[in-house]
Coordinates of C-alpha atoms in Angstrom, one line a residue:
M1 CA 10.4 -33.6 -23.1
N2 CA 12.7 -35.3 -25.4
K3 CA 15.5 -35.8 -23.0
G4 CA 17.0 -38.3 -25.1
L5 CA 16.9 -36.3 -28.3
K6 CA 18.3 -33.0 -26.6
I7 CA 21.3 -34.9 -25.4
F8 CA 21.8 -36.6 -28.9
G9 CA 21.2 -33.5 -30.7
I10 CA 24.2 -31.7 -28.3
L11 CA 26.5 -34.4 -29.1
T12 CA 25.8 -34.2 -32.6
S13 CA 26.6 -30.6 -32.8
I14 CA 30.0 -31.2 -30.7
G15 CA 30.6 -33.7 -33.4
M16 CA 29.6 -31.2 -36.1
L17 CA 32.1 -28.6 -34.3
I18 CA 35.1 -31.6 -34.1
V19 CA 34.8 -32.1 -38.1
L20 CA 34.8 -28.3 -38.6
L21 CA 37.8 -28.2 -36.4
Q22 CA 39.5 -31.2 -38.0
G23 CA 38.8 -30.0 -41.6
S24 CA 40.3 -26.6 -41.2
I25 CA 43.2 -28.4 -39.6
V26 CA 43.5 -30.1 -42.6
T27 CA 43.5 -26.9 -44.7
K28 CA 45.6 -25.1 -42.9
T29 CA 48.6 -27.4 -42.3
D30 CA 48.0 -28.9 -46.1
S31 CA 47.4 -32.3 -45.1
G32 CA 44.8 -33.0 -47.7
D33 CA 46.9 -35.4 -49.6
G34 CA 47.6 -37.0 -46.7
C35 CA 45.8 -40.4 -47.6
G36 CA 47.0 -39.9 -51.5
E37 CA 44.3 -40.2 -54.0
T38 CA 42.2 -42.8 -52.8
W39 CA 38.9 -42.8 -50.6
P40 CA 37.4 -44.1 -48.4
L41 CA 40.9 -46.0 -48.3
C42 CA 43.8 -44.2 -47.0
F43 CA 46.9 -44.9 -49.6
G44 CA 44.7 -48.2 -50.7
E45 CA 44.3 -49.2 -46.6
W46 CA 41.6 -49.0 -44.2
V47 CA 44.1 -48.3 -41.5
P48 CA 47.4 -46.6 -42.6
S49 CA 50.4 -48.4 -41.6
S50 CA 53.3 -46.0 -40.5
P51 CA 51.4 -43.1 -40.9
A52 CA 52.9 -39.4 -41.3
I53 CA 51.7 -36.6 -39.6
A54 CA 49.7 -35.5 -42.5
T55 CA 48.2 -38.9 -43.0
I56 CA 47.1 -38.9 -39.1
I57 CA 45.4 -35.3 -39.9
E58 CA 43.5 -36.6 -42.7
Y59 CA 42.5 -40.0 -41.7
S60 CA 41.2 -38.8 -38.8
H61 CA 39.3 -36.4 -40.3
R62 CA 37.9 -39.0 -42.5
L63 CA 36.9 -41.2 -39.8
V64 CA 35.3 -38.7 -37.5
S65 CA 33.7 -37.1 -40.4
G66 CA 31.9 -40.7 -41.2
I67 CA 30.9 -41.2 -37.5
V68 CA 29.3 -37.9 -37.7
G69 CA 27.7 -38.2 -40.7
L70 CA 25.8 -41.1 -39.3
M71 CA 25.1 -39.3 -36.4
V72 CA 23.4 -36.7 -38.2
I73 CA 21.1 -38.7 -40.1
I74 CA 20.3 -40.8 -36.7
L75 CA 19.7 -37.0 -35.3
A76 CA 17.3 -36.1 -38.2
I77 CA 15.1 -39.2 -38.2
W78 CA 14.8 -38.7 -34.5
A79 CA 13.6 -35.2 -34.7
V80 CA 10.9 -36.0 -37.5
K81 CA 9.6 -38.7 -35.2
K82 CA 9.7 -36.9 -32.1
L83 CA 9.0 -33.3 -33.6
P84 CA 6.7 -33.5 -36.4
H85 CA 4.0 -31.1 -35.0
I86 CA 6.8 -28.2 -35.2
R87 CA 6.6 -26.5 -38.7
E88 CA 10.6 -26.3 -39.1
T89 CA 11.4 -29.9 -38.2
K90 CA 10.7 -31.7 -41.5
F91 CA 12.8 -28.8 -43.5
W92 CA 15.9 -29.0 -41.4
A93 CA 15.5 -33.0 -41.4
L94 CA 16.0 -32.8 -44.8
M95 CA 18.7 -29.9 -45.1
A96 CA 20.5 -31.9 -42.6
V97 CA 20.5 -35.3 -44.3
L98 CA 21.2 -33.3 -47.8
F99 CA 24.0 -31.4 -46.7
I100 CA 25.8 -34.4 -45.0
I101 CA 26.0 -36.3 -47.7
F102 CA 26.8 -33.5 -50.2
Q103 CA 29.6 -33.0 -47.8
G104 CA 31.1 -36.2 -48.0
F105 CA 30.7 -36.2 -51.7
M106 CA 32.5 -33.0 -52.2
G107 CA 35.1 -34.1 -49.7
A108 CA 35.6 -37.4 -51.8
A109 CA 35.4 -35.6 -55.1
A110 CA 38.4 -33.3 -54.0
V111 CA 40.3 -36.1 -53.0
V112 CA 39.9 -38.4 -56.2
F113 CA 39.3 -36.0 -58.6
G114 CA 42.3 -33.7 -57.8
H115 CA 42.3 -30.5 -55.6
S116 CA 40.5 -28.1 -57.1
N117 CA 40.2 -24.6 -55.4
I118 CA 36.7 -23.8 -56.1
V119 CA 35.4 -27.4 -55.0
L120 CA 38.1 -27.2 -51.8
A121 CA 36.3 -23.7 -50.8
L122 CA 33.1 -25.0 -51.9
H123 CA 33.3 -28.2 -49.1
F124 CA 34.0 -25.5 -46.7
G125 CA 30.7 -23.5 -47.5
I126 CA 28.8 -26.6 -47.5
S127 CA 30.5 -27.5 -44.1
A128 CA 29.1 -24.3 -42.5
I129 CA 25.4 -25.3 -43.8
S130 CA 25.6 -28.9 -42.2
F131 CA 26.7 -27.4 -39.0
A132 CA 24.1 -24.9 -38.9
T133 CA 21.2 -27.5 -39.6
V134 CA 22.0 -29.4 -36.7
I135 CA 22.2 -26.7 -34.4
L136 CA 18.5 -25.8 -35.9
L137 CA 17.6 -29.3 -35.1
T138 CA 18.8 -29.6 -31.6
T139 CA 16.8 -25.9 -30.9
L140 CA 13.9 -27.4 -31.9
A141 CA 14.1 -30.1 -29.5
F142 CA 15.0 -27.8 -26.8
E143 CA 11.8 -25.5 -27.7
D144 CA 9.2 -28.5 -27.8
G145 CA 6.6 -27.8 -24.9
T146 CA 7.7 -24.2 -24.3
R147 CA 6.2 -21.0 -26.0
R148 CA 8.4 -21.0 -29.6
P149 CA 9.4 -17.2 -30.4
A150 CA 7.4 -15.6 -33.6
P151 CA 8.1 -12.4 -33.7
R152 CA 6.0 -10.1 -36.2
V153 CA 8.3 -8.4 -38.1
K154 CA 8.2 -6.1 -41.5
K155 CA 8.9 -7.1 -44.9
G156 CA 11.6 -5.0 -45.1
F157 CA 13.8 -6.5 -42.2
R158 CA 13.2 -10.0 -43.0
S159 CA 14.7 -9.5 -46.7
Y160 CA 17.1 -7.3 -45.7
L161 CA 17.8 -10.6 -43.2
F162 CA 17.8 -12.8 -46.0
F163 CA 19.8 -11.0 -48.2
V164 CA 22.8 -10.5 -45.1
L165 CA 22.4 -14.3 -44.8
A166 CA 23.2 -15.0 -48.7
Y167 CA 25.8 -12.7 -48.7
A168 CA 27.4 -14.1 -45.3
Y169 CA 27.6 -17.6 -47.3
L170 CA 29.6 -15.4 -49.9
V171 CA 32.0 -14.2 -47.8
I172 CA 32.6 -17.4 -46.2
Y173 CA 33.1 -18.7 -49.7
S174 CA 35.6 -16.2 -50.5
G175 CA 37.6 -16.5 -47.3
A176 CA 37.9 -20.5 -47.9
Y177 CA 39.0 -19.3 -51.5
V178 CA 42.0 -17.3 -50.2
K179 CA 43.1 -19.9 -48.4
H180 CA 42.8 -22.4 -51.1
T181 CA 44.5 -20.5 -53.5
G182 CA 47.3 -19.9 -51.3
A183 CA 46.7 -15.9 -50.8
T184 CA 47.0 -15.8 -47.0
Y185 CA 49.5 -13.8 -47.3
A186 CA 49.1 -12.0 -50.7
C187 CA 49.0 -8.7 -48.8
E188 CA 51.2 -7.9 -45.8
Q189 CA 49.6 -5.3 -44.4
F190 CA 45.9 -4.3 -43.3
P191 CA 43.7 -2.8 -44.7
H192 CA 45.4 -2.1 -48.0
C193 CA 47.8 -4.2 -49.6
G194 CA 51.0 -2.4 -49.8
D195 CA 52.9 -2.5 -52.9
V196 CA 50.8 -1.5 -56.0
A197 CA 53.5 -2.8 -58.2
T198 CA 53.1 -6.3 -57.0
F199 CA 49.6 -6.6 -57.2
G200 CA 48.5 -9.9 -58.7
F201 CA 45.4 -12.5 -58.7
Q202 CA 46.6 -13.5 -55.2
A203 CA 46.1 -10.0 -54.2
G204 CA 43.1 -9.2 -56.2
V205 CA 41.6 -12.6 -54.1
Q206 CA 42.6 -11.4 -50.6
M207 CA 41.4 -7.7 -51.2
T208 CA 38.2 -8.9 -52.7
H209 CA 37.7 -11.1 -49.3
R210 CA 38.2 -8.2 -47.2
I211 CA 36.6 -5.2 -48.7
S212 CA 33.5 -8.1 -48.8
A213 CA 33.8 -8.7 -45.0
I214 CA 34.0 -5.4 -44.4
I215 CA 30.9 -4.8 -45.8
L216 CA 29.4 -7.5 -44.0
V217 CA 30.6 -5.9 -40.5
V218 CA 28.7 -3.0 -41.9
M219 CA 25.3 -5.4 -42.9
L220 CA 25.4 -6.9 -39.6
F221 CA 25.8 -3.3 -37.6
I222 CA 22.6 -2.0 -39.3
L223 CA 20.8 -5.8 -39.0
F224 CA 21.3 -5.3 -35.4
I225 CA 20.0 -1.9 -35.2
Q226 CA 16.8 -3.2 -36.5
A227 CA 16.5 -6.2 -34.7
F228 CA 17.1 -4.1 -31.6
H229 CA 13.6 -2.3 -32.3
Y230 CA 12.4 -5.9 -32.0
R231 CA 13.5 -6.6 -28.3
F232 CA 10.4 -5.8 -26.5
E233 CA 8.9 -8.3 -28.7
S234 CA 11.5 -11.1 -29.6
K235 CA 14.7 -10.8 -26.8
M236 CA 15.8 -13.8 -29.2
L237 CA 16.0 -12.1 -32.2
A238 CA 17.8 -9.1 -30.9
G239 CA 20.0 -10.7 -28.8
S240 CA 21.3 -12.9 -31.9
G241 CA 21.9 -10.0 -33.9
L242 CA 24.1 -8.5 -30.9
S243 CA 25.6 -11.9 -31.0
A244 CA 26.3 -12.1 -34.8
L245 CA 27.7 -8.2 -34.6
V246 CA 30.0 -9.2 -31.7
L247 CA 31.0 -12.2 -33.6
I248 CA 31.9 -10.8 -36.6
L249 CA 34.2 -8.3 -34.7
V250 CA 36.0 -11.2 -33.2
Q251 CA 36.4 -12.9 -36.4
A252 CA 37.6 -9.6 -38.0
A253 CA 40.1 -9.7 -35.2
A254 CA 41.4 -12.9 -35.6
G255 CA 41.6 -12.0 -39.6
V256 CA 43.7 -9.5 -39.2
A257 CA 45.9 -11.5 -36.5
I258 CA 46.6 -13.8 -39.3
V259 CA 48.4 -11.0 -41.0
Y260 CA 50.3 -9.4 -38.3
F261 CA 50.9 -12.3 -36.1
P262 CA 52.3 -15.4 -38.3
D263 CA 53.4 -17.3 -35.2
A264 CA 50.2 -17.2 -34.1
Y265 CA 48.6 -18.3 -37.5
L266 CA 46.8 -21.7 -36.6
A267 CA 45.4 -20.1 -33.7
A268 CA 44.0 -17.3 -35.3
A269 CA 42.8 -19.1 -38.4
L270 CA 40.9 -21.7 -36.5
T271 CA 39.4 -18.8 -34.6
H272 CA 38.8 -17.0 -37.9
T273 CA 37.1 -20.1 -39.4
L274 CA 34.9 -21.1 -36.5
V275 CA 33.7 -17.8 -35.4
I276 CA 32.1 -17.1 -39.6
T277 CA 30.5 -20.3 -38.8
F278 CA 28.8 -19.5 -35.7
V279 CA 27.8 -16.1 -37.5
F280 CA 26.1 -17.9 -40.2
T281 CA 24.2 -20.2 -37.7
L282 CA 22.8 -17.2 -36.0
L283 CA 21.7 -15.9 -39.3
C284 CA 19.7 -18.9 -39.8
Y285 CA 18.0 -19.2 -36.8
M286 CA 17.0 -15.3 -37.0
A287 CA 15.6 -16.4 -40.2
M288 CA 13.6 -19.3 -39.0
L289 CA 12.4 -16.8 -36.4
V290 CA 11.3 -14.3 -38.7
T291 CA 9.2 -16.9 -40.9
R292 CA 7.2 -18.3 -38.0
N293 CA 5.0 -15.2 -38.4
R294 CA 3.6 -13.0 -41.2
A295 CA 5.4 -10.0 -41.9
Y296 CA 3.4 -6.8 -42.3

């Protein structure tokens, strides 16, 4: 059922993953100025002539983002037409379209009006939401025609899950802010920051992110314990909780690797970025599951 929609959803999800990777590479290689201050043109040209490496990185990111953006809009319209009987379809379709457009505007604003650290960090946060909406729309296509999971959970668990979801987004933002303020190597040790005498703004940004990230690990461990209680009622809920916990540990390890293995910075940084996006997507999926049935 809906084979075409499923295939297109998978392709769009892969496209979003590529956009995330490209955006992260743009950030990690400081290629944001690769096309100057013009958008959508690149140095006033549709196709840059004799481009530098930074220009190729930035231009390819813009090109792929535009194509994938159109795919997201098509996916949303297609899902609404094919899955109108599923309660979540219209909501996630609307979110997918709104956030992919917002993501594009944020990227354009960063180029035209200057590279504000706050705007650039928010741009990645919006990208994480866009990725999650596409994954969830694709998930709905695969659930159609099957017994859709609808665990009956306590209000306390549902409230805690939504709190963790919101907190995880703030951690994502703080991590992006670390990079865009140049605070990646403000602390040369882990978990503390070394010499207190040299502690400044960048070290403060780095330590704020580290503390918030450690708290998130603890919160996800508690979330998994709570979700595990529903393992007989919903294997998907319990499995998602376990997956989120495992992934956040991988993400933490990648963050530590950035500090101690600078030669492997790009690989560790890309892993760090992608994994936290997957964690956020899993939390969104869990939130969708627990809203399908009334809490008690």
